[in-house]
Each structure stands twice: as C-alpha cells, then as structure tokens.
PDB file of C-alpha atoms in Angstrom:
ATOM      1  CA  MET R   1       0.000   0.000   0.000  1.00 55.00           C
ATOM      2  CA  PRO R   2       1.491   3.399  -0.996  1.00 79.00           C
ATOM      3  CA  ILE R   3       0.510   4.858   2.386  1.00 91.00           C
ATOM      4  CA  ASP R   4       2.171   3.136   5.325  1.00 91.00           C
ATOM      5  CA  ALA R   5       0.193   4.609   8.218  1.00 90.00           C
ATOM      6  CA  ALA R   6       2.440   3.208  10.937  1.00 92.00           C
ATOM      7  CA  LYS R   7       5.574   4.542   9.272  1.00 93.00           C
ATOM      8  CA  ALA R   8       4.026   7.958   8.621  1.00 93.00           C
ATOM      9  CA  LEU R   9       2.892   8.355  12.228  1.00 94.00           C
ATOM     10  CA  ALA R  10       6.150   7.102  13.714  1.00 95.00           C
ATOM     11  CA  ALA R  11       8.348   9.467  11.714  1.00 94.00           C
ATOM     12  CA  GLY R  12       9.942  12.336  13.598  1.00 93.00           C
ATOM     13  CA  PRO R  13       9.143  15.928  12.706  1.00 95.00           C
ATOM     14  CA  ARG R  14      10.766  17.512   9.674  1.00 95.00           C
ATOM     15  CA  THR R  15      12.209  20.910  10.514  1.00 95.00           C
ATOM     16  CA  GLY R  16      13.299  23.786   8.331  1.00 95.00           C
ATOM     17  CA  GLU R  17      13.692  27.528   8.141  1.00 97.00           C
ATOM     18  CA  ILE R  18      11.555  29.912   6.147  1.00 96.00           C
ATOM     19  CA  SER R  19      11.698  33.635   5.558  1.00 97.00           C
ATOM     20  CA  TRP R  20       9.539  36.199   3.849  1.00 98.00           C
ATOM     21  CA  THR R  21       9.524  39.876   2.914  1.00 98.00           C
ATOM     22  CA  ARG R  22       6.913  42.538   2.315  1.00 98.00           C
ATOM     23  CA  LYS R  23       7.025  41.661  -1.386  1.00 98.00           C
ATOM     24  CA  ASP R  24       5.878  38.115  -0.592  1.00 97.00           C
ATOM     25  CA  VAL R  25       2.998  39.432   1.522  1.00 98.00           C
ATOM     26  CA  LEU R  26       1.947  41.890  -1.196  1.00 98.00           C
ATOM     27  CA  LEU R  27       2.005  39.128  -3.821  1.00 98.00           C
ATOM     28  CA  TYR R  28      -0.121  36.896  -1.611  1.00 98.00           C
ATOM     29  CA  HIS R  29      -2.692  39.620  -1.079  1.00 98.00           C
ATOM     30  CA  LEU R  30      -2.922  40.222  -4.824  1.00 98.00           C
ATOM     31  CA  GLY R  31      -3.192  36.446  -5.280  1.00 98.00           C
ATOM     32  CA  ILE R  32      -6.373  36.382  -3.202  1.00 98.00           C
ATOM     33  CA  GLY R  33      -7.927  39.354  -4.963  1.00 98.00           C
ATOM     34  CA  ALA R  34      -6.878  42.358  -2.873  1.00 98.00           C
ATOM     35  CA  GLY R  35      -6.512  45.729  -4.550  1.00 97.00           C
ATOM     36  CA  ARG R  36      -9.996  46.201  -6.002  1.00 96.00           C
ATOM     37  CA  PRO R  37     -10.590  49.156  -6.151  1.00 96.00           C
ATOM     38  CA  ALA R  38      -6.860  49.873  -6.341  1.00 97.00           C
ATOM     39  CA  THR R  39      -6.993  53.256  -4.553  1.00 97.00           C
ATOM     40  CA  ASP R  40      -9.473  52.276  -1.837  1.00 97.00           C
ATOM     41  CA  PRO R  41      -7.812  53.017   1.544  1.00 96.00           C
ATOM     42  CA  ALA R  42      -9.208  49.733   2.879  1.00 97.00           C
ATOM     43  CA  GLU R  43      -7.420  47.859   0.083  1.00 98.00           C
ATOM     44  CA  LEU R  44      -4.179  49.807   0.421  1.00 98.00           C
ATOM     45  CA  ARG R  45      -3.707  48.130   3.808  1.00 97.00           C
ATOM     46  CA  TYR R  46      -3.067  44.972   1.792  1.00 98.00           C
ATOM     47  CA  THR R  47      -1.302  46.383  -1.245  1.00 98.00           C
ATOM     48  CA  LEU R  48       0.905  49.287  -0.133  1.00 98.00           C
ATOM     49  CA  GLU R  49       4.064  48.418   1.767  1.00 97.00           C
ATOM     50  CA  SER R  50       4.005  51.580   3.884  1.00 96.00           C
ATOM     51  CA  ARG R  51       0.584  50.633   5.335  1.00 95.00           C
ATOM     52  CA  LEU R  52       0.895  46.868   5.213  1.00 98.00           C
ATOM     53  CA  HIS R  53      -1.258  44.651   7.413  1.00 97.00           C
ATOM     54  CA  VAL R  54      -0.680  40.898   7.044  1.00 98.00           C
ATOM     55  CA  LEU R  55      -3.789  38.776   6.555  1.00 98.00           C
ATOM     56  CA  PRO R  56      -3.231  35.769   8.854  1.00 98.00           C
ATOM     57  CA  SER R  57      -3.869  33.217   6.095  1.00 98.00           C
ATOM     58  CA  PHE R  58      -0.538  34.337   4.628  1.00 98.00           C
ATOM     59  CA  ALA R  59       0.878  31.729   7.011  1.00 97.00           C
ATOM     60  CA  THR R  60      -0.252  29.033   4.560  1.00 96.00           C
ATOM     61  CA  VAL R  61       2.253  30.268   1.948  1.00 96.00           C
ATOM     62  CA  ALA R  62       4.942  31.945   4.083  1.00 96.00           C
ATOM     63  CA  GLY R  63       8.388  30.968   2.859  1.00 93.00           C
ATOM     64  CA  GLY R  64       7.216  30.247  -0.679  1.00 87.00           C
ATOM     65  CA  GLY R  65       7.753  26.501  -0.376  1.00 78.00           C
ATOM     66  CA  PRO R  66       5.285  23.747  -1.259  1.00 74.00           C
ATOM     67  CA  PRO R  67       1.977  24.008   0.602  1.00 73.00           C
ATOM     68  CA  GLY R  68       0.893  21.467   3.186  1.00 69.00           C
ATOM     69  CA  VAL R  69      -0.808  19.202   0.666  1.00 77.00           C
ATOM     70  CA  ILE R  70       2.315  18.883  -1.495  1.00 81.00           C
ATOM     71  CA  SER R  71       4.685  18.806   1.457  1.00 80.00           C
ATOM     72  CA  GLY R  72       2.703  16.013   3.092  1.00 83.00           C
ATOM     73  CA  LEU R  73       3.209  13.765   0.079  1.00 83.00           C
ATOM     74  CA  SER R  74       6.967  13.707   0.656  1.00 86.00           C
ATOM     75  CA  MET R  75       6.706  12.591   4.274  1.00 91.00           C
ATOM     76  CA  PRO R  76       7.938   9.094   5.284  1.00 92.00           C
ATOM     77  CA  GLY R  77       5.394   6.379   4.564  1.00 92.00           C
ATOM     78  CA  VAL R  78       3.590   8.391   1.863  1.00 92.00           C
ATOM     79  CA  ASP R  79       4.033   7.635  -1.850  1.00 89.00           C
ATOM     80  CA  VAL R  80       0.967   8.524  -3.912  1.00 88.00           C
ATOM     81  CA  ASP R  81       0.051   9.992  -7.293  1.00 85.00           C
ATOM     82  CA  LEU R  82      -0.566  13.750  -7.063  1.00 83.00           C
ATOM     83  CA  ALA R  83      -3.480  13.393  -9.503  1.00 84.00           C
ATOM     84  CA  ARG R  84      -5.407  11.441  -6.825  1.00 87.00           C
ATOM     85  CA  VAL R  85      -4.873  14.038  -4.119  1.00 88.00           C
ATOM     86  CA  LEU R  86      -7.273  16.753  -2.956  1.00 88.00           C
ATOM     87  CA  HIS R  87      -7.026  19.300  -0.171  1.00 92.00           C
ATOM     88  CA  ALA R  88      -9.888  18.305   2.137  1.00 94.00           C
ATOM     89  CA  GLY R  89      -9.617  20.975   4.815  1.00 95.00           C
ATOM     90  CA  GLN R  90      -7.412  23.495   6.558  1.00 96.00           C
ATOM     91  CA  SER R  91      -7.197  24.963  10.033  1.00 97.00           C
ATOM     92  CA  LEU R  92      -4.930  27.703  11.312  1.00 98.00           C
ATOM     93  CA  ALA R  93      -4.332  28.903  14.872  1.00 98.00           C
ATOM     94  CA  LEU R  94      -2.547  32.234  15.324  1.00 98.00           C
ATOM     95  CA  HIS R  95      -0.337  32.691  18.376  1.00 98.00           C
ATOM     96  CA  ARG R  96       0.746  36.244  17.488  1.00 97.00           C
ATOM     97  CA  THR R  97       0.156  38.840  14.803  1.00 97.00           C
ATOM     98  CA  LEU R  98       2.241  37.973  11.759  1.00 98.00           C
ATOM     99  CA  PRO R  99       5.080  40.380  10.936  1.00 97.00           C
ATOM    100  CA  ALA R 100       5.382  41.789   7.416  1.00 98.00           C
ATOM    101  CA  GLU R 101       8.928  40.452   7.219  1.00 97.00           C
ATOM    102  CA  GLY R 102      10.438  37.608   9.162  1.00 97.00           C
ATOM    103  CA  THR R 103      12.315  34.366   9.542  1.00 98.00           C
ATOM    104  CA  ALA R 104      10.872  31.339  11.313  1.00 98.00           C
ATOM    105  CA  THR R 105      11.657  27.727  12.090  1.00 98.00           C
ATOM    106  CA  THR R 106       9.002  25.237  11.021  1.00 97.00           C
ATOM    107  CA  SER R 107       8.292  21.727  12.221  1.00 96.00           C
ATOM    108  CA  GLU R 108       5.900  19.436  10.381  1.00 95.00           C
ATOM    109  CA  ARG R 109       4.738  15.871  10.802  1.00 96.00           C
ATOM    110  CA  ILE R 110       1.833  13.568  10.007  1.00 95.00           C
ATOM    111  CA  VAL R 111      -0.300  13.433  13.173  1.00 96.00           C
ATOM    112  CA  ALA R 112      -3.173  11.277  11.897  1.00 95.00           C
ATOM    113  CA  VAL R 113      -4.007   8.862   9.074  1.00 95.00           C
ATOM    114  CA  HIS R 114      -7.715   8.093   8.653  1.00 95.00           C
ATOM    115  CA  ASP R 115      -9.266   5.244   6.681  1.00 93.00           C
ATOM    116  CA  LYS R 116     -12.369   6.527   4.885  1.00 93.00           C
ATOM    117  CA  GLY R 117     -12.968   3.275   2.986  1.00 91.00           C
ATOM    118  CA  THR R 118     -12.518   4.534  -0.560  1.00 92.00           C
ATOM    119  CA  ALA R 119      -9.853   7.047   0.438  1.00 92.00           C
ATOM    120  CA  ALA R 120      -7.279   7.914   3.059  1.00 93.00           C
ATOM    121  CA  VAL R 121      -7.018  11.258   4.831  1.00 95.00           C
ATOM    122  CA  LEU R 122      -3.657  12.430   6.133  1.00 95.00           C
ATOM    123  CA  VAL R 123      -3.453  15.221   8.687  1.00 96.00           C
ATOM    124  CA  LEU R 124      -0.258  17.256   8.455  1.00 95.00           C
ATOM    125  CA  ARG R 125       0.553  19.538  11.389  1.00 96.00           C
ATOM    126  CA  THR R 126       2.900  22.476  10.898  1.00 96.00           C
ATOM    127  CA  ASP R 127       4.220  24.668  13.709  1.00 97.00           C
ATOM    128  CA  ALA R 128       6.143  27.878  13.103  1.00 98.00           C
ATOM    129  CA  ALA R 129       8.095  29.978  15.592  1.00 98.00           C
ATOM    130  CA  ASP R 130      10.570  32.845  15.473  1.00 97.00           C
ATOM    131  CA  ALA R 131      12.891  34.387  18.052  1.00 96.00           C
ATOM    132  CA  GLY R 132       9.869  35.796  19.861  1.00 96.00           C
ATOM    133  CA  GLY R 133       8.137  32.429  20.276  1.00 98.00           C
ATOM    134  CA  PRO R 134       5.347  30.515  18.498  1.00 98.00           C
ATOM    135  CA  LEU R 135       3.721  32.182  15.488  1.00 98.00           C
ATOM    136  CA  TRP R 136       1.146  29.725  14.158  1.00 98.00           C
ATOM    137  CA  THR R 137      -0.017  26.115  14.089  1.00 98.00           C
ATOM    138  CA  ALA R 138      -1.672  24.736  10.953  1.00 97.00           C
ATOM    139  CA  HIS R 139      -3.375  21.439  10.142  1.00 96.00           C
ATOM    140  CA  ALA R 140      -3.886  20.399   6.525  1.00 95.00           C
ATOM    141  CA  ARG R 141      -6.233  17.510   5.711  1.00 95.00           C
ATOM    142  CA  ILE R 142      -5.026  15.630   2.629  1.00 93.00           C
ATOM    143  CA  HIS R 143      -7.576  13.399   0.858  1.00 93.00           C
ATOM    144  CA  VAL R 144      -6.044  10.589  -1.220  1.00 92.00           C
ATOM    145  CA  ARG R 145      -8.518   8.751  -3.426  1.00 91.00           C
ATOM    146  CA  GLY R 146      -8.240   4.975  -3.647  1.00 90.00           C
ATOM    147  CA  GLU R 147      -5.984   4.581  -0.598  1.00 89.00           C
ATOM    148  CA  GLY R 148      -8.489   3.521   2.082  1.00 88.00           C
ATOM    149  CA  GLY R 149      -9.858   0.158   3.057  1.00 87.00           C
ATOM    150  CA  TRP R 150      -7.118  -1.225   5.304  1.00 88.00           C
ATOM    151  CA  GLY R 151      -9.297  -1.268   8.415  1.00 85.00           C
ATOM    152  CA  GLY R 152      -7.870   1.809  10.084  1.00 88.00           C
ATOM    153  CA  ASP R 153      -9.584   4.421  12.237  1.00 86.00           C
ATOM    154  CA  ARG R 154     -12.072   6.565  10.294  1.00 90.00           C
ATOM    155  CA  GLY R 155     -11.207   9.603  12.384  1.00 87.00           C
ATOM    156  CA  PRO R 156     -13.505  12.206  13.934  1.00 84.00           C
ATOM    157  CA  ALA R 157     -16.446  13.738  12.119  1.00 78.00           C
ATOM    158  CA  THR R 158     -15.521  17.101  10.606  1.00 76.00           C
ATOM    159  CA  ARG R 159     -19.047  18.302   9.816  1.00 84.00           C
ATOM    160  CA  ARG R 160     -20.724  20.803  12.123  1.00 90.00           C
ATOM    161  CA  GLU R 161     -24.329  21.739  12.683  1.00 89.00           C
ATOM    162  CA  PRO R 162     -25.205  24.553  10.260  1.00 88.00           C
ATOM    163  CA  PRO R 163     -25.632  28.044  11.717  1.00 91.00           C
ATOM    164  CA  ALA R 164     -29.157  28.929  12.790  1.00 89.00           C
ATOM    165  CA  GLY R 165     -31.181  31.666  11.151  1.00 94.00           C
ATOM    166  CA  ALA R 166     -30.393  34.048   8.339  1.00 97.00           C
ATOM    167  CA  PRO R 167     -26.771  35.216   7.930  1.00 98.00           C
ATOM    168  CA  ASP R 168     -25.772  38.509   9.505  1.00 97.00           C
ATOM    169  CA  ARG R 169     -23.969  39.567   6.354  1.00 98.00           C
ATOM    170  CA  THR R 170     -23.660  38.264   2.807  1.00 98.00           C
ATOM    171  CA  VAL R 171     -21.108  39.528   0.300  1.00 98.00           C
ATOM    172  CA  GLU R 172     -20.039  38.448  -3.167  1.00 98.00           C
ATOM    173  CA  ARG R 173     -16.446  38.248  -4.338  1.00 98.00           C
ATOM    174  CA  PRO R 174     -15.649  37.814  -8.068  1.00 98.00           C
ATOM    175  CA  VAL R 175     -12.705  35.560  -8.916  1.00 98.00           C
ATOM    176  CA  ARG R 176     -10.515  36.680 -11.807  1.00 97.00           C
ATOM    177  CA  GLU R 177     -10.000  34.394 -14.794  1.00 97.00           C
ATOM    178  CA  ASP R 178      -6.268  34.444 -14.105  1.00 97.00           C
ATOM    179  CA  GLN R 179      -6.571  34.211 -10.289  1.00 98.00           C
ATOM    180  CA  ALA R 180      -5.097  30.691 -10.087  1.00 97.00           C
ATOM    181  CA  LEU R 181      -2.186  31.667 -12.345  1.00 97.00           C
ATOM    182  CA  LEU R 182      -1.415  34.605 -10.069  1.00 97.00           C
ATOM    183  CA  TYR R 183      -1.899  32.716  -6.803  1.00 97.00           C
ATOM    184  CA  ARG R 184       0.404  29.867  -7.831  1.00 95.00           C
ATOM    185  CA  LEU R 185       3.307  32.344  -7.830  1.00 95.00           C
ATOM    186  CA  CYS R 186       3.048  32.216  -4.020  1.00 95.00           C
ATOM    187  CA  GLY R 187       4.537  28.700  -4.162  1.00 92.00           C
ATOM    188  CA  ASP R 188       1.809  26.173  -5.026  1.00 92.00           C
ATOM    189  CA  TRP R 189       2.896  24.884  -8.421  1.00 91.00           C
ATOM    190  CA  ASN R 190       0.407  22.002  -8.563  1.00 90.00           C
ATOM    191  CA  PRO R 191      -0.467  21.735 -12.294  1.00 93.00           C
ATOM    192  CA  LEU R 192      -4.088  21.026 -11.349  1.00 93.00           C
ATOM    193  CA  HIS R 193      -4.524  24.795 -11.157  1.00 95.00           C
ATOM    194  CA  ALA R 194      -3.012  25.674 -14.526  1.00 96.00           C
ATOM    195  CA  ASP R 195      -2.659  22.687 -16.890  1.00 97.00           C
ATOM    196  CA  PRO R 196      -5.880  21.509 -18.612  1.00 96.00           C
ATOM    197  CA  GLU R 197      -4.373  18.097 -19.430  1.00 96.00           C
ATOM    198  CA  PHE R 198      -3.369  17.447 -15.829  1.00 93.00           C
ATOM    199  CA  ALA R 199      -6.761  18.673 -14.610  1.00 94.00           C
ATOM    200  CA  ALA R 200      -8.456  16.163 -16.951  1.00 94.00           C
ATOM    201  CA  ARG R 201      -6.287  13.343 -15.576  1.00 91.00           C
ATOM    202  CA  ALA R 202      -7.374  14.352 -12.084  1.00 88.00           C
ATOM    203  CA  GLY R 203     -11.054  14.178 -13.116  1.00 91.00           C
ATOM    204  CA  PHE R 204     -11.815  17.860 -13.772  1.00 93.00           C
ATOM    205  CA  ASP R 205     -12.963  19.420 -17.023  1.00 94.00           C
ATOM    206  CA  ARG R 206     -10.620  22.384 -16.536  1.00 95.00           C
ATOM    207  CA  PRO R 207      -8.105  23.767 -14.006  1.00 96.00           C
ATOM    208  CA  VAL R 208      -9.585  24.771 -10.663  1.00 97.00           C
ATOM    209  CA  LEU R 209      -8.710  27.447  -8.133  1.00 97.00           C
ATOM    210  CA  HIS R 210      -6.474  26.522  -5.197  1.00 96.00           C
ATOM    211  CA  GLY R 211      -8.516  25.704  -2.115  1.00 95.00           C
ATOM    212  CA  LEU R 212      -6.199  27.884  -0.053  1.00 96.00           C
ATOM    213  CA  CYS R 213      -6.866  30.797  -2.398  1.00 97.00           C
ATOM    214  CA  THR R 214     -10.586  30.466  -1.671  1.00 98.00           C
ATOM    215  CA  TYR R 215      -9.648  30.180   2.018  1.00 98.00           C
ATOM    216  CA  GLY R 216      -7.758  33.486   1.845  1.00 98.00           C
ATOM    217  CA  ILE R 217     -10.487  35.251  -0.142  1.00 98.00           C
ATOM    218  CA  THR R 218     -13.004  34.156   2.483  1.00 98.00           C
ATOM    219  CA  LEU R 219     -10.934  35.235   5.480  1.00 98.00           C
ATOM    220  CA  LYS R 220     -10.354  38.644   3.893  1.00 98.00           C
ATOM    221  CA  ALA R 221     -14.105  39.028   3.305  1.00 98.00           C
ATOM    222  CA  VAL R 222     -14.794  38.251   6.965  1.00 98.00           C
ATOM    223  CA  VAL R 223     -12.101  40.618   8.257  1.00 98.00           C
ATOM    224  CA  ASP R 224     -13.200  43.453   5.995  1.00 98.00           C
ATOM    225  CA  THR R 225     -16.915  42.986   6.659  1.00 98.00           C
ATOM    226  CA  LEU R 226     -17.300  42.028  10.330  1.00 98.00           C
ATOM    227  CA  LEU R 227     -13.928  42.730  11.976  1.00 98.00           C
ATOM    228  CA  ASP R 228     -13.488  46.359  10.867  1.00 96.00           C
ATOM    229  CA  GLY R 229     -10.544  45.426   8.657  1.00 97.00           C
ATOM    230  CA  ASP R 230      -8.456  44.601  11.754  1.00 98.00           C
ATOM    231  CA  VAL R 231      -6.328  41.527  10.969  1.00 98.00           C
ATOM    232  CA  THR R 232      -4.989  41.452  14.548  1.00 98.00           C
ATOM    233  CA  ARG R 233      -8.387  40.328  15.835  1.00 98.00           C
ATOM    234  CA  VAL R 234      -8.165  36.959  14.064  1.00 98.00           C
ATOM    235  CA  ARG R 235      -7.237  34.086  16.359  1.00 98.00           C
ATOM    236  CA  GLY R 236      -7.779  31.231  13.953  1.00 98.00           C
ATOM    237  CA  CYS R 237      -9.754  29.959  10.996  1.00 98.00           C
ATOM    238  CA  THR R 238     -10.891  26.582   9.783  1.00 97.00           C
ATOM    239  CA  ALA R 239     -12.769  25.218   6.771  1.00 97.00           C
ATOM    240  CA  ARG R 240     -13.698  22.040   4.961  1.00 97.00           C
ATOM    241  CA  PHE R 241     -13.264  22.211   1.204  1.00 96.00           C
ATOM    242  CA  ALA R 242     -16.668  21.054  -0.018  1.00 96.00           C
ATOM    243  CA  GLY R 243     -16.258  21.733  -3.722  1.00 96.00           C
ATOM    244  CA  VAL R 244     -14.120  23.370  -6.374  1.00 95.00           C
ATOM    245  CA  VAL R 245     -14.062  26.947  -7.648  1.00 97.00           C
ATOM    246  CA  HIS R 246     -13.487  27.697 -11.308  1.00 96.00           C
ATOM    247  CA  PRO R 247     -11.554  30.884 -12.082  1.00 97.00           C
ATOM    248  CA  GLY R 248     -13.992  33.485 -13.359  1.00 97.00           C
ATOM    249  CA  GLU R 249     -16.789  32.498 -10.982  1.00 98.00           C
ATOM    250  CA  THR R 250     -18.286  34.579  -8.178  1.00 98.00           C
ATOM    251  CA  LEU R 251     -18.155  33.504  -4.543  1.00 98.00           C
ATOM    252  CA  ARG R 252     -21.089  34.209  -2.245  1.00 98.00           C
ATOM    253  CA  VAL R 253     -19.832  34.460   1.357  1.00 98.00           C
ATOM    254  CA  ARG R 254     -22.457  34.166   4.107  1.00 98.00           C
ATOM    255  CA  MET R 255     -21.478  35.089   7.667  1.00 98.00           C
ATOM    256  CA  TRP R 256     -23.114  34.441  11.041  1.00 98.00           C
ATOM    257  CA  ARG R 257     -21.542  36.351  13.923  1.00 97.00           C
ATOM    258  CA  GLY R 258     -21.365  34.660  17.317  1.00 96.00           C
ATOM    259  CA  ALA R 259     -19.435  35.247  20.519  1.00 95.00           C
ATOM    260  CA  GLY R 260     -15.805  34.635  19.635  1.00 97.00           C
ATOM    261  CA  GLU R 261     -16.500  32.960  16.300  1.00 98.00           C
ATOM    262  CA  ILE R 262     -17.945  33.933  12.941  1.00 98.00           C
ATOM    263  CA  ARG R 263     -19.428  30.972  11.104  1.00 98.00           C
ATOM    264  CA  VAL R 264     -19.002  31.073   7.336  1.00 98.00           C
ATOM    265  CA  ASP R 265     -20.489  29.317   4.319  1.00 97.00           C
ATOM    266  CA  VAL R 266     -19.267  29.885   0.761  1.00 98.00           C
ATOM    267  CA  GLY R 267     -20.921  28.914  -2.514  1.00 98.00           C
ATOM    268  CA  ALA R 268     -20.348  29.451  -6.232  1.00 98.00           C
ATOM    269  CA  VAL R 269     -23.032  31.848  -7.496  1.00 98.00           C
ATOM    270  CA  GLU R 270     -23.016  30.739 -11.132  1.00 97.00           C
ATOM    271  CA  ARG R 271     -23.647  27.100 -10.151  1.00 97.00           C
ATOM    272  CA  GLY R 272     -26.641  27.758  -7.953  1.00 97.00           C
ATOM    273  CA  ASP R 273     -24.569  28.389  -4.826  1.00 97.00           C
ATOM    274  CA  ALA R 274     -22.824  25.034  -5.146  1.00 98.00           C
ATOM    275  CA  PRO R 275     -20.951  24.475  -1.847  1.00 97.00           C
ATOM    276  CA  VAL R 276     -17.312  25.520  -1.880  1.00 98.00           C
ATOM    277  CA  LEU R 277     -16.336  26.014   1.770  1.00 97.00           C
ATOM    278  CA  ALA R 278     -18.363  24.397   4.539  1.00 96.00           C
ATOM    279  CA  ASP R 279     -18.111  23.953   8.312  1.00 96.00           C
ATOM    280  CA  ALA R 280     -15.997  27.093   8.273  1.00 97.00           C
ATOM    281  CA  GLY R 281     -15.347  29.513  11.075  1.00 98.00           C
ATOM    282  CA  VAL R 282     -13.137  32.447  12.021  1.00 98.00           C
ATOM    283  CA  ARG R 283     -12.251  32.794  15.700  1.00 98.00           C
ATOM    284  CA  TYR R 284     -11.735  36.387  16.792  1.00 98.00           C
ATOM    285  CA  ALA R 285     -11.064  38.624  19.768  1.00 97.00           C
TER     286      ALA R 285
END
C-alpha cells in the first residue's frame, strides 16, 4: 500500500527555516484578490508596503515553499500519485500577529491517518516559531482517493451543525480568470490549477482554483466585513473544502456572527450556490 500509516505516524518531525519579505505578503494579497478598487484606503492596507497589514492566512504560503498538501506527500510512509490528491480541509491557529517580514523555524509531521474506505485522509501539522516564540499552528487535511480500506480508524467527524437563522452579512467576491495563475506564484505549483491536461487526468474538465486561495479570499471578506478590517483580531480559521471553484466564478460568502466565532459558508453563485467552503469559522477577539 502506498501509504504506510504506521511509518508515517512514527516518523519524527521535519524541521526547516523559512523567511519572507513585504514583497511576498503583497504578492499573496494580490493572489487572493486584494486591490480592487486599487486606490481604496481599505485595500491599500493589503497592497501598499508603507501601510501593510498581514492577513493571517498568509501563514499558509509563508516561505514560498510547497503548501501542506504537497509537502505532506513527501513525508515518510507516503508515496501517492498527485493526480489522486485533494485538499480536504485546513485549520490555522494564530499565536501572534504575523510580521510583514520575518524568519521562522518550522516543524511538520503527520499526526493522523484516517481510513475513509474509498480514500485515506492524512493530517499534516505544521508549527512555526521565530525568536519571539510561536507564530502559528496549521493542520492540513489531505484526501487521497483509492488509498483507504485497510481497516484503520475513520477519524472524527468534521461536519458541524449549520448556523441557525439568516446570515448577519452576505457579500459576493468575483474571482478573476487568471486568479489561479497569479496565486500559484506564491509557491503552489500544482499543475491542477493551470494545466488543462493534468486537470483532466485528475477528473476535472478544466483547471480549478487553489482551495487555499478560496480560504484566503473568504478570510479577507470576513475581516473586511465584520472585523473592521483589523487583521490582529483573528485568532484562527478553519474550513472544509466542499467543492471546487473555477476561475472566473463569483463567490457568495455568508457570515453568522457569534461570541468569539464567525461561522461562514461559501458557494459558487453561477452554479446555484454550489458548496465551496463548509463547516468554516473564524475565531476572533
């Protein structure tokens, strides 16, 4: 079996060093659609280096290396075809406000391998810290089709009860036709997001947007709409990737504000609000 669960779980953490500059942060913000309108003071917080605020989801691309999904496939005990891999979910816990420039040490390891019958789900944990202490902890859920069925633990349920009542706010965010091509410059070179032939081999009729790009677009919408544009209020965010986004579509972001958490649901407008992000939430102070 290409996934050796025992070997993956027994492996020690893989450590490394990453660094980033304001240019990397600016590119990430553009990659998730910031800068429209270009001269809007609220957008200049994301696009002008002299006013720069770092959206916390930048942590998912900091350092410009392969994202958690790709990185997890090179861990001990894991040897699978990239075309059978999907990003199933992502969570991020912030320990401090992210600096616009920095260097950090990262540690990553597989902390769970779940048997879903027709697929396996790997959970990759990444911790990052700098000289001042911990910065963030991330968990990426990696869905590998055709790798289940060995009798392992199915893992905990990831679905939550839907929010009650009508959303407090609903906004729409258009996705550019070239959004995936721009976002991949942040470090995720998976051809699924650019190469039609590879996308077809993976079972899609055309390239799809990175799940983490949708994740960033959504967090920015929440911060701008319900958190007064204050990125420092974000304590964490989580989401299950329920469906794909095609570049050129429009995202409808529904938000329910609760004490300490904003629940979020995202759908693709042009496909009848087809689910894109589900069981999502942004924890805030």
